[in-house]
Tab-separated table of C-alpha atoms in Angstrom:
chain	number	residue	atom	x	y	z
A	1	MET	CA	-10.864	17.114	-22.618
A	2	VAL	CA	-10.878	16.019	-19.373
A	3	PHE	CA	-8.787	18.088	-16.723
A	4	THR	CA	-9.782	21.211	-17.904
A	5	LYS	CA	-9.438	23.089	-14.700
A	6	MET	CA	-5.759	22.221	-14.228
A	7	MET	CA	-4.631	22.866	-17.895
A	8	GLN	CA	-5.080	25.655	-20.204
A	9	LYS	CA	-4.283	25.591	-24.049
A	10	CYS	CA	-0.722	27.096	-25.207
A	11	GLU	CA	-1.697	28.818	-28.108
A	12	ARG	CA	2.130	29.677	-28.691
A	13	TYR	CA	2.951	26.398	-29.438
A	14	SER	CA	-0.734	24.934	-30.734
A	15	LEU	CA	-0.900	26.873	-34.317
A	16	GLY	CA	-3.555	25.489	-36.659
A	17	LYS	CA	-2.603	24.920	-40.373
A	18	LYS	CA	-4.040	28.473	-41.322
A	19	SER	CA	-2.022	29.890	-38.812
A	20	LYS	CA	1.110	27.945	-39.880
A	21	ARG	CA	0.968	29.468	-43.241
A	22	ASN	CA	1.799	32.899	-42.203
A	23	HIS	CA	5.049	31.327	-40.957
A	24	SER	CA	8.470	30.785	-42.877
A	25	LEU	CA	9.612	27.255	-43.101
A	26	LEU	CA	12.449	27.918	-40.649
A	27	ASP	CA	9.991	28.913	-38.046
A	28	ARG	CA	7.880	25.978	-38.439
A	29	ARG	CA	10.735	23.824	-38.236
A	30	LYS	CA	11.769	25.146	-34.787
A	31	LEU	CA	8.173	24.901	-33.548
A	32	LYS	CA	8.155	21.473	-34.377
A	33	LEU	CA	11.171	20.809	-32.592
A	34	LEU	CA	10.203	22.745	-29.596
A	35	ARG	CA	6.877	20.592	-29.385
A	36	LYS	CA	9.177	17.046	-30.124
A	37	ASN	CA	10.940	18.057	-26.346
A	38	ILE	CA	7.567	18.898	-24.584
A	39	PRO	CA	6.504	15.644	-22.867
A	40	LYS	CA	3.468	13.443	-23.921
A	41	LEU	CA	0.357	13.294	-21.525
A	42	TYR	CA	-0.972	9.934	-20.851
A	43	LEU	CA	-4.035	8.791	-19.167
A	44	THR	CA	-3.805	5.636	-17.055
A	45	LEU	CA	-6.861	3.702	-16.076
A	46	LYS	CA	-7.657	3.439	-12.382
A	47	PRO	CA	-9.966	0.689	-10.884
A	48	ASN	CA	-12.539	3.228	-9.750
A	49	ASP	CA	-13.477	4.298	-13.689
A	50	ASP	CA	-11.345	7.213	-13.097
A	51	CYS	CA	-8.015	8.082	-14.838
A	52	ARG	CA	-4.595	9.394	-13.636
A	53	PRO	CA	-2.559	12.044	-15.860
A	54	ILE	CA	1.116	11.036	-16.464
A	55	VAL	CA	3.450	12.540	-18.487
A	56	CYS	CA	6.683	11.091	-19.926
A	57	TYR	CA	10.052	12.758	-20.270
A	58	LYS	CA	12.490	11.496	-22.911
A	59	ASN	CA	15.833	10.699	-20.843
A	60	GLU	CA	17.921	10.808	-24.100
A	61	ALA	CA	17.031	14.296	-24.644
A	62	LEU	CA	18.729	15.591	-21.631
A	63	SER	CA	22.311	16.283	-22.036
A	64	ILE	CA	24.877	15.075	-19.359
A	65	SER	CA	25.128	18.777	-17.535
A	66	GLU	CA	21.150	18.923	-17.777
A	67	LYS	CA	21.057	15.603	-15.915
A	68	TYR	CA	23.677	16.620	-13.328
A	69	LYS	CA	21.387	19.771	-12.437
A	70	ILE	CA	18.466	17.809	-11.883
A	71	LYS	CA	20.135	15.187	-9.591
A	72	ASP	CA	21.811	18.422	-7.959
A	73	ARG	CA	18.340	19.919	-7.159
A	74	LEU	CA	16.773	16.666	-6.199
A	75	ARG	CA	19.504	16.491	-3.628
A	76	PHE	CA	19.028	19.872	-2.242
A	77	LEU	CA	15.010	19.216	-2.025
A	78	ARG	CA	15.941	16.244	0.014
A	79	LEU	CA	18.199	18.479	2.249
A	80	LEU	CA	15.289	20.487	2.597
A	81	THR	CA	12.878	18.391	3.518
A	82	SER	CA	15.324	16.576	6.236
A	83	LYS	CA	13.145	13.416	6.376
A	84	PRO	CA	15.240	10.447	7.493
A	85	LEU	CA	15.225	7.294	5.222
A	86	ALA	CA	13.570	4.433	6.817
A	87	LYS	CA	12.733	1.546	5.687
A	88	LEU	CA	9.108	-0.058	6.007
A	89	GLU	CA	10.188	-3.329	7.503
A	90	ASN	CA	12.507	-1.922	9.972
A	91	GLN	CA	9.977	0.559	11.538
A	92	TYR	CA	7.472	-2.417	11.679
A	93	LYS	CA	10.103	-4.463	13.338
A	94	THR	CA	10.597	-1.949	15.909
A	95	LEU	CA	6.664	-1.634	16.445
A	96	HIS	CA	6.373	-5.246	16.929
A	97	THR	CA	9.416	-5.487	19.253
A	98	LYS	CA	7.687	-2.908	21.626
A	99	TRP	CA	4.396	-4.346	21.008
A	100	LEU	CA	5.786	-7.943	22.492
A	101	ALA	CA	7.550	-6.086	25.281
A	102	ALA	CA	4.092	-4.016	26.607
A	103	ASN	CA	2.118	-7.405	26.541
A	104	LYS	CA	0.564	-7.320	23.392
A	105	PRO	CA	-1.757	-4.821	23.968
A	106	LYS	CA	-4.839	-4.064	21.543
A	107	LEU	CA	-3.306	-1.890	18.825
A	108	TYR	CA	-5.788	0.592	16.665
A	109	PHE	CA	-4.933	0.601	12.554
A	110	ILE	CA	-6.041	3.672	10.439
A	111	LYS	CA	-4.871	3.287	6.791
A	112	THR	CA	-6.034	6.237	4.408
A	113	ASP	CA	-4.586	8.122	1.495
A	114	LEU	CA	-5.010	11.427	-0.413
A	115	SER	CA	-7.023	11.993	-3.651
A	116	ASN	CA	-4.795	13.620	-6.720
A	117	ALA	CA	-1.675	13.922	-4.135
A	118	PHE	CA	0.048	15.842	-6.798
A	119	GLY	CA	-2.662	18.102	-8.453
A	120	SER	CA	-3.695	19.201	-5.007
A	121	ILE	CA	-0.561	20.912	-4.165
A	122	ASN	CA	-0.954	24.466	-3.538
A	123	ARG	CA	1.927	26.093	-5.529
A	124	GLU	CA	1.916	29.313	-3.485
A	125	LYS	CA	2.068	27.635	-0.085
A	126	LEU	CA	4.770	25.277	-1.656
A	127	SER	CA	7.005	28.358	-2.511
A	128	LYS	CA	6.365	29.612	1.037
A	129	ILE	CA	7.413	26.228	2.355
A	130	LEU	CA	10.667	26.337	0.153
A	131	LEU	CA	11.697	29.649	1.413
A	132	GLU	CA	10.924	28.716	4.883
A	133	ARG	CA	12.931	25.622	4.972
A	134	HIS	CA	15.775	27.335	2.654
A	135	LEU	CA	15.934	29.978	5.421
A	136	SER	CA	16.187	27.357	8.168
A	137	CYS	CA	18.781	25.480	6.123
A	138	GLN	CA	21.054	28.708	6.036
A	139	LYS	CA	20.779	29.327	9.533
A	140	ALA	CA	21.832	25.738	10.678
A	141	GLU	CA	24.801	25.986	8.047
A	142	LYS	CA	28.108	27.744	9.713
A	143	CYS	CA	30.311	27.209	6.665
A	144	LEU	CA	30.318	30.378	4.526
A	145	ASN	CA	31.020	28.515	1.258
A	146	MET	CA	28.230	25.976	1.780
A	147	LYS	CA	25.517	29.051	2.720
A	148	LYS	CA	26.544	30.339	-0.799
A	149	LYS	CA	26.203	27.132	-2.155
A	150	ILE	CA	22.761	26.635	-0.887
A	151	ALA	CA	21.701	30.035	-1.940
A	152	GLN	CA	22.612	29.517	-5.265
A	153	GLN	CA	20.944	26.103	-5.309
A	154	TYR	CA	17.393	27.893	-3.911
A	155	ARG	CA	17.636	30.425	-6.760
A	156	ASP	CA	18.289	27.872	-9.187
A	157	LEU	CA	15.279	25.954	-8.095
A	158	VAL	CA	12.999	28.860	-7.801
A	159	THR	CA	13.943	29.974	-11.582
A	160	GLU	CA	13.061	26.290	-12.725
A	161	LEU	CA	9.946	26.096	-10.854
A	162	ARG	CA	8.652	29.738	-12.170
A	163	LYS	CA	8.679	27.891	-15.707
A	164	PRO	CA	5.341	26.959	-16.770
A	165	ILE	CA	4.702	23.197	-17.009
A	166	LEU	CA	4.062	22.021	-20.685
A	167	ILE	CA	2.744	18.790	-21.795
A	168	ARG	CA	1.419	17.665	-25.256
A	169	ALA	CA	-1.548	15.686	-26.088
A	170	GLY	CA	-1.645	14.810	-29.740
A	171	SER	CA	-0.573	18.171	-31.518
A	172	THR	CA	-1.959	20.533	-28.937
A	173	VAL	CA	0.150	21.752	-26.300
A	174	TYR	CA	-1.185	22.699	-22.707
A	175	GLU	CA	0.156	24.385	-19.628
A	176	TRP	CA	-0.316	22.482	-16.377
A	177	LYS	CA	-1.860	25.241	-14.073
A	178	GLU	CA	-3.141	23.676	-10.757
A	179	GLY	CA	-0.603	21.826	-8.632
A	180	LEU	CA	2.062	19.225	-10.128
A	181	VAL	CA	1.658	16.628	-12.722
A	182	GLN	CA	2.806	13.258	-12.322
A	183	GLY	CA	6.029	12.313	-14.181
A	184	TYR	CA	7.342	16.052	-14.092
A	185	LYS	CA	11.048	15.446	-12.800
A	186	TYR	CA	10.471	17.414	-9.632
A	187	SER	CA	7.152	16.311	-8.453
A	188	PRO	CA	8.259	13.549	-6.164
A	189	ALA	CA	10.603	15.425	-4.252
A	190	LEU	CA	8.537	18.750	-4.079
A	191	SER	CA	5.419	16.627	-3.098
A	192	GLU	CA	7.583	14.904	-0.399
A	193	LEU	CA	8.855	18.271	1.032
A	194	TYR	CA	5.038	19.759	0.827
A	195	TYR	CA	3.382	16.641	2.682
A	196	THR	CA	6.330	16.431	5.125
A	197	TYR	CA	5.648	20.195	6.170
A	198	LEU	CA	1.892	19.452	6.412
A	199	ASP	CA	2.415	16.243	8.363
A	200	GLU	CA	4.510	17.998	10.903
A	201	LEU	CA	2.012	20.732	11.225
A	202	TYR	CA	-1.287	18.702	11.425
A	203	PHE	CA	0.268	15.525	13.374
A	204	SER	CA	2.896	16.995	15.641
A	205	GLU	CA	1.793	14.655	18.499
A	206	HIS	CA	1.092	11.862	16.573
A	207	LEU	CA	4.668	12.125	15.008
A	208	LYS	CA	6.254	11.861	18.798
A	209	THR	CA	7.170	8.725	19.857
A	210	THR	CA	7.878	7.756	23.740
A	211	ASP	CA	9.339	4.447	25.180
A	212	ASN	CA	5.951	3.808	26.747
A	213	GLN	CA	3.993	4.216	23.855
A	214	VAL	CA	3.536	1.665	20.894
A	215	LYS	CA	3.027	3.651	17.795
A	216	LEU	CA	3.704	3.932	14.129
A	217	PHE	CA	3.507	6.888	11.517
A	218	ILE	CA	4.182	6.139	8.076
A	219	ARG	CA	3.387	7.797	4.682
A	220	VAL	CA	4.743	6.926	1.402
A	221	VAL	CA	3.891	9.607	-1.117
A	222	ASP	CA	0.024	9.543	-0.535
A	223	ASP	CA	-0.623	6.543	1.460
A	224	TYR	CA	-0.731	6.760	5.281
A	225	LEU	CA	-0.614	4.186	7.791
A	226	TYR	CA	-0.919	5.202	11.462
A	227	ILE	CA	-0.705	2.467	14.397
A	228	THR	CA	-1.315	3.077	18.048
A	229	ASP	CA	-2.334	1.401	21.357
A	230	SER	CA	-4.561	4.329	22.058
A	231	LEU	CA	-7.940	4.424	21.038
A	232	SER	CA	-8.153	8.350	21.865
A	233	ASP	CA	-5.018	8.952	19.975
A	234	ALA	CA	-6.429	6.975	17.074
A	235	LEU	CA	-9.468	9.127	16.758
A	236	SER	CA	-7.297	12.026	17.199
A	237	PHE	CA	-5.469	11.320	14.275
A	238	LEU	CA	-8.664	11.084	12.216
A	239	ASP	CA	-9.741	14.552	13.505
A	240	ALA	CA	-6.062	15.963	12.418
A	241	LEU	CA	-6.752	14.135	9.104
A	242	SER	CA	-9.674	16.134	8.250
A	243	ASN	CA	-7.381	19.346	7.768
A	244	TYR	CA	-6.452	17.617	4.323
A	245	ARG	CA	-9.223	18.747	1.627
A	246	ASN	CA	-8.486	15.600	-0.347
A	247	VAL	CA	-8.659	12.505	1.951
A	248	ASN	CA	-9.863	9.606	0.058
A	249	TYR	CA	-12.286	8.371	2.829
A	250	GLU	CA	-13.586	5.738	0.588
A	251	LYS	CA	-10.475	3.955	0.710
A	252	THR	CA	-9.899	4.741	4.283
A	253	VAL	CA	-10.088	1.776	6.575
A	254	VAL	CA	-9.781	0.975	10.193
A	255	ASN	CA	-9.941	-1.877	12.758
A	256	PHE	CA	-12.008	-0.120	15.236
A	257	PRO	CA	-15.736	0.647	15.109
A	258	HIS	CA	-16.302	4.219	13.409
A	259	GLU	CA	-19.756	5.559	12.411
A	260	SER	CA	-18.401	6.929	8.735
A	261	ILE	CA	-15.293	4.774	8.224
A	262	LYS	CA	-15.247	1.079	6.694
A	263	LEU	CA	-13.946	-1.472	9.558
A	264	SER	CA	-11.682	-4.578	8.763
A	265	GLU	CA	-9.456	-6.547	10.726
A	266	ASP	CA	-7.067	-6.967	7.775
A	267	ILE	CA	-5.192	-3.825	6.665
A	268	PHE	CA	-3.848	-3.599	3.311
A	269	PHE	CA	-0.924	-1.130	2.673
A	270	LEU	CA	1.841	-0.931	-0.216
A	271	GLY	CA	0.914	-4.299	-1.222
A	272	TYR	CA	0.998	-5.799	1.965
A	273	CYS	CA	-1.866	-7.186	4.204
A	274	TYR	CA	-1.484	-6.618	8.153
A	275	ASN	CA	-3.531	-8.805	10.450
A	276	THR	CA	-4.485	-6.380	13.294
A	277	SER	CA	-4.897	-8.897	15.706
A	278	THR	CA	-1.492	-11.070	15.507
A	279	LEU	CA	0.403	-8.323	13.399
A	280	GLN	CA	1.428	-11.027	10.590
A	281	VAL	CA	2.338	-9.688	7.388
A	282	SER	CA	1.483	-11.389	4.149
A	283	ARG	CA	1.469	-10.285	0.250
A	284	ALA	CA	-1.734	-8.300	-0.456
A	285	SER	CA	-4.046	-10.919	-2.802
A	286	ASN	CA	-4.066	-7.999	-5.483
A	287	ILE	CA	-0.523	-8.386	-5.969
A	288	PHE	CA	-1.111	-11.822	-7.680
A	289	ALA	CA	-4.901	-11.911	-8.445
A	290	GLY	CA	-6.183	-11.966	-12.295
A	291	GLN	CA	-4.225	-10.410	-14.929
A	292	MET	CA	-1.578	-8.954	-12.442
A	293	CYS	CA	-0.176	-12.536	-12.157
A	294	TYR	CA	1.528	-12.147	-15.535
A	295	LYS	CA	2.254	-8.579	-15.740
A	296	ILE	CA	5.665	-8.198	-17.257
A	297	ALA	CA	7.413	-5.363	-18.557
A	298	PHE	CA	8.381	-6.437	-22.403
A	299	THR	CA	11.520	-4.354	-23.627
A	300	SER	CA	13.800	-4.503	-26.545
A	301	GLY	CA	15.644	-6.647	-24.189
A	302	PHE	CA	13.774	-9.744	-25.020
A	303	SER	CA	15.918	-10.284	-28.157
A	304	ASP	CA	18.313	-12.335	-25.836
A	305	MET	CA	15.780	-14.451	-24.504
A	306	HIS	CA	18.018	-16.045	-21.893
A	307	LYS	CA	18.787	-12.791	-20.033
A	308	PHE	CA	15.451	-11.364	-20.496
A	309	ILE	CA	13.890	-14.901	-18.678
A	310	GLU	CA	16.663	-14.520	-16.106
A	311	SER	CA	15.999	-10.861	-15.310
A	312	ARG	CA	12.117	-11.492	-14.999
A	313	ILE	CA	11.871	-14.924	-13.055
A	314	GLY	CA	14.948	-14.184	-10.848
A	315	GLN	CA	15.287	-12.118	-7.568
A	316	SER	CA	15.405	-8.895	-9.615
A	317	GLY	CA	11.819	-9.585	-10.920
A	318	ILE	CA	10.464	-10.973	-7.465
A	319	GLN	CA	10.897	-9.085	-4.360
A	320	ILE	CA	12.515	-10.938	-1.406
A	321	ASN	CA	12.493	-8.620	1.749
A	322	SER	CA	12.405	-8.978	5.534
A	323	HIS	CA	8.718	-7.785	5.752
A	324	ILE	CA	7.102	-10.975	4.901
A	325	PHE	CA	10.062	-13.316	5.302
A	326	ASN	CA	10.178	-12.609	8.917
A	327	LEU	CA	9.781	-15.411	11.438
A	328	ASN	CA	9.463	-12.899	14.363
A	329	TYR	CA	6.008	-12.057	13.685
A	330	ASN	CA	5.014	-14.703	11.083
A	331	ASN	CA	4.699	-18.330	12.073
A	332	GLU	CA	5.958	-21.327	10.167
A	333	ASP	CA	2.732	-22.063	8.513
A	334	LEU	CA	2.621	-18.725	6.583
A	335	ILE	CA	5.975	-18.725	5.784
A	336	TRP	CA	5.933	-21.856	3.900
A	337	ARG	CA	2.730	-20.335	1.957
A	338	HIS	CA	4.717	-17.144	1.420
A	339	ILE	CA	7.661	-19.640	-0.102
A	340	PHE	CA	4.944	-21.223	-2.487
A	341	THR	CA	3.320	-17.916	-3.525
A	342	THR	CA	6.853	-16.718	-4.408
A	343	PHE	CA	7.636	-19.701	-6.535
A	344	CYS	CA	4.053	-19.513	-8.298
A	345	LEU	CA	4.934	-15.836	-9.345
A	346	SER	CA	8.266	-16.948	-10.674
A	347	ALA	CA	6.849	-19.923	-12.370
A	348	ASN	CA	3.771	-17.804	-14.023
A	349	LYS	CA	6.031	-15.190	-15.159
A	350	LEU	CA	8.221	-18.061	-17.211
A	351	CYS	CA	5.261	-19.707	-18.575
A	352	THR	CA	3.787	-16.355	-19.909
A	353	ILE	CA	6.930	-15.242	-21.407
A	354	LEU	CA	7.432	-18.767	-23.086
A	355	ALA	CA	3.730	-18.861	-24.336
A	356	ILE	CA	4.226	-15.662	-25.955
A	357	LEU	CA	7.864	-15.476	-27.444
A	358	CYS	CA	8.739	-19.171	-27.818
A	359	ILE	CA	7.955	-22.024	-29.846
A	360	GLU	CA	6.620	-25.180	-27.951
A	361	GLN	CA	9.673	-27.477	-29.269
A	362	ASP	CA	12.380	-25.025	-27.611
A	363	MET	CA	10.558	-24.632	-24.101
A	364	LYS	CA	12.095	-27.445	-22.502
A	365	ASN	CA	15.432	-25.695	-22.916
A	366	PHE	CA	14.845	-23.108	-20.621
A	367	LEU	CA	14.107	-25.339	-17.536
A	368	SER	CA	17.764	-25.451	-16.783
A	369	LEU	CA	17.602	-21.720	-16.393
A	370	TYR	CA	14.472	-21.791	-14.267
A	371	LYS	CA	16.519	-24.661	-11.976
A	372	LYS	CA	19.598	-22.183	-11.816
A	373	ARG	CA	17.562	-18.890	-11.251
A	374	VAL	CA	14.487	-20.136	-9.006
A	375	SER	CA	14.787	-23.533	-7.542
A	376	VAL	CA	18.729	-22.627	-6.519
A	377	LYS	CA	19.188	-18.933	-6.342
A	378	LEU	CA	15.538	-17.899	-5.292
A	379	SER	CA	15.327	-20.757	-2.702
A	380	ASN	CA	18.811	-19.643	-0.986
A	381	SER	CA	18.011	-15.955	-1.029
A	382	MET	CA	14.660	-16.782	0.829
A	383	ILE	CA	16.511	-19.112	3.024
A	384	GLU	CA	19.142	-16.670	3.799
A	385	MET	CA	16.504	-13.868	4.665
A	386	LEU	CA	14.638	-15.973	7.000
A	387	MET	CA	17.935	-16.914	9.228
A	388	LYS	CA	18.632	-13.147	9.241
A	389	ASN	CA	15.074	-12.532	10.556
A	390	LYS	CA	14.014	-14.928	13.379
A	391	PRO	CA	14.298	-15.491	16.866
A	392	SER	CA	17.482	-16.181	18.521
A	393	ASP	CA	16.063	-19.309	20.207
A	394	PHE	CA	13.702	-20.418	17.160
A	395	MET	CA	15.150	-23.464	15.036
A	396	PHE	CA	14.034	-23.054	11.399
A	397	VAL	CA	14.126	-26.851	10.149
A	398	TYR	CA	14.019	-27.661	6.655
A	399	CYS	CA	15.600	-29.728	3.801
A	400	ILE	CA	16.613	-28.018	0.835
A	401	ASN	CA	14.501	-30.411	-1.396
A	402	HIS	CA	11.317	-28.890	0.382
A	403	PHE	CA	12.426	-25.548	-1.530
A	404	ARG	CA	13.125	-27.336	-4.764
A	405	TYR	CA	9.956	-29.536	-4.487
A	406	LEU	CA	7.555	-26.378	-4.158
A	407	SER	CA	9.578	-24.632	-6.940
A	408	TRP	CA	8.906	-27.272	-9.405
A	409	LYS	CA	5.305	-27.964	-8.067
A	410	ALA	CA	4.406	-24.268	-8.778
A	411	LEU	CA	5.832	-24.584	-12.426
A	412	TYR	CA	3.734	-27.909	-12.702
A	413	LEU	CA	0.629	-25.957	-11.663
A	414	CYS	CA	1.350	-22.916	-13.939
A	415	ALA	CA	2.371	-25.093	-17.133
A	416	LYS	CA	-0.746	-27.371	-16.430
A	417	LEU	CA	-3.150	-23.679	-16.791
A	418	THR	CA	-0.909	-22.317	-19.674
A	419	PRO	CA	-2.135	-24.083	-22.806
A	420	LYS	CA	0.889	-23.662	-24.867
A	421	CYS	CA	2.999	-24.752	-22.045
A	422	THR	CA	1.561	-28.267	-21.228
A	423	GLY	CA	4.343	-30.019	-23.461
A	424	LEU	CA	6.683	-29.213	-20.286
A	425	ILE	CA	4.711	-31.429	-17.739
A	426	PRO	CA	6.528	-34.767	-18.468
A	427	PHE	CA	9.929	-33.064	-17.872
A	428	ILE	CA	8.561	-31.021	-14.971
A	429	ASN	CA	7.528	-34.218	-13.453
A	430	ASP	CA	10.846	-35.741	-13.734
A	431	GLU	CA	12.452	-32.854	-11.571
A	432	LEU	CA	9.345	-33.167	-9.189
A	433	ALA	CA	10.252	-37.059	-8.542
A	434	LYS	CA	13.986	-36.238	-7.869
A	435	SER	CA	12.724	-33.521	-5.211
A	436	ASN	CA	9.930	-34.940	-3.529
A	437	CYS	CA	11.776	-36.123	-0.290
A	438	ILE	CA	8.402	-35.295	1.528
A	439	PHE	CA	5.936	-37.224	0.012
A	440	GLY	CA	7.802	-39.679	-2.594
A	441	LYS	CA	10.083	-42.789	-2.411
A	442	TRP	CA	12.976	-42.218	-0.079
A	443	ARG	CA	16.265	-41.799	-1.369
A	444	GLU	CA	19.502	-40.705	0.455
A	445	HIS	CA	20.373	-37.054	-0.246
A	446	SER	CA	21.693	-33.831	0.972
A	447	ARG	CA	19.481	-31.376	2.880
A	448	ARG	CA	22.063	-28.675	3.202
A	449	ILE	CA	24.405	-27.881	0.002
A	450	ASP	CA	27.215	-25.198	0.107
A	451	THR	CA	27.542	-22.089	-2.685
A	452	ASP	CA	30.252	-24.868	-4.585
A	453	GLY	CA	27.351	-27.661	-4.653
A	454	ARG	CA	28.873	-29.877	-1.957
A	455	SER	CA	27.213	-31.492	0.541
A	456	GLU	CA	27.150	-30.027	4.152
A	457	ARG	CA	24.376	-32.020	5.846
A	458	LYS	CA	23.269	-35.536	4.961
A	459	SER	CA	19.509	-36.022	5.091
A	460	ILE	CA	17.377	-37.042	7.935
A	461	LYS	CA	14.065	-38.929	7.244
A	462	GLU	CA	12.270	-37.278	10.334
A	463	VAL	CA	12.988	-33.946	8.742
A	464	CYS	CA	12.014	-34.658	5.220
A	465	ARG	CA	8.783	-36.215	6.095
A	466	ARG	CA	7.794	-33.703	8.846
A	467	THR	CA	4.389	-34.605	9.843
A	468	ASP	CA	3.490	-30.574	10.294
A	469	LEU	CA	4.891	-29.845	6.670
A	470	ARG	CA	3.033	-32.677	4.872
A	471	ILE	CA	-0.152	-31.334	6.213
A	472	ILE	CA	0.783	-27.590	4.897
A	473	PHE	CA	2.270	-29.124	1.716
A	474	LYS	CA	-1.248	-30.984	0.784
A	475	ASP	CA	-2.550	-27.322	0.455
A	476	PHE	CA	-0.414	-26.521	-2.430
A	477	ASP	CA	-1.751	-29.015	-5.140
A	478	VAL	CA	-3.770	-25.671	-6.333
A	479	LEU	CA	-2.438	-22.234	-6.975
A	480	PRO	CA	-3.321	-19.252	-4.466
A	481	LYS	CA	-6.543	-17.870	-4.382
A	482	GLY	CA	-7.217	-15.779	-7.271
A	483	PHE	CA	-4.013	-16.737	-8.994
A	484	GLU	CA	-4.790	-16.588	-12.677
A	485	CYS	CA	-2.483	-17.939	-15.576
A	486	TYR	CA	-1.898	-16.601	-19.143
A	487	HIS	CA	-4.380	-17.881	-21.739
A	488	HIS	CA	-4.103	-16.379	-25.235
A	489	LYS	CA	-7.618	-16.652	-26.102
A	490	ARG	CA	-8.967	-15.011	-22.961
A	491	LEU	CA	-7.078	-11.627	-24.160
A	492	LEU	CA	-8.809	-11.668	-28.073
């Protein structure tokens, strides 16, 4: 069994067949019920031939009062952590504004992460941090009733943390001895408290911001991104990083020469790719490379096919945010590539679901749903996001049919490469012909439509057939590099 240093067999819950015979039937039933409530351990494979231990708790086994207690303790932990909730896209936008104001100085990027972040937490140190933060919180609070409530919350939390973390692998029960296990209900909040404290200790100088300096410090769980306009500050950050014993130097990347760390002009962080010269942001290619293209969570919800497909191919299944759909730092060429990739993700999910769950004769009935959720609603979401995130003096010139055309083009390419969906191609071609104002036969149409479907602006031929867009759109005759469509024979 792996992770033997972190786990210890719990004999009390792991009685063999011979030992069970010495207990009454009532005791054996009690033991069986107790074991059922202990979460199962799963080992998730990682790309580096390693595996990640994760436990899965049954939410339905918790009463309403237990769920309330967990929420209350998590709120208390967030109070002790006292870390402001700042979105990555907002922080990056501020950095970009400062960078422009400073006349685009050379920026130094450092991306790294911590190995086994949960398992490496020192529980004794964690207890001391909890006590220190609790005393600090008590000192800052003026209301007597709140002081009493905070003290009670602290006592309840300490009592909870003193309980052994039990996990089940098969019929054997283990106690998790080292650090915290991923999946434990308090692990994320305790990890955030622990590493926030250590960040403040090790990176005190790097967390300080001044108006003159272009700098950004981000940590999300165990992933770090540090950007600065000073090489000496970047090297100082790497020195401070060595205080952690579990830094994963194999995944550490910088954009400046270093004797022992990989160099790259593109930095990948949390599913995004950052160009360190232009500060442009794209989706990381591993989000849609290989079988990740058709990674779909199949739940009991697929009994209602329409609702299931609607939730997977629409905005709820495809993330649209201001980090990549942003004309402040991404040029128009890159934006249209993001738009096409987004449509490809939606189209591929539809083809995958239809290929697995639907008979070929019924597939065409779902094209109207694709038109509603993707060609219309997803397009509108992207347009709205772009209009909110562009320079005030910049005109984003487009025709609504440009979006419609790319949505059907993406579906055409995916259906063509998904064997069971090739029967959809004639119907998709009809929709392509209707929306192809950029290359096809010219027809009068609306280039802007309001939410009620009424025409806001008539089409302008010069806008619809923009020369620069025609050049960009010619690259969309193939799927993005690394993109893969579902093929039932490849999985056999």
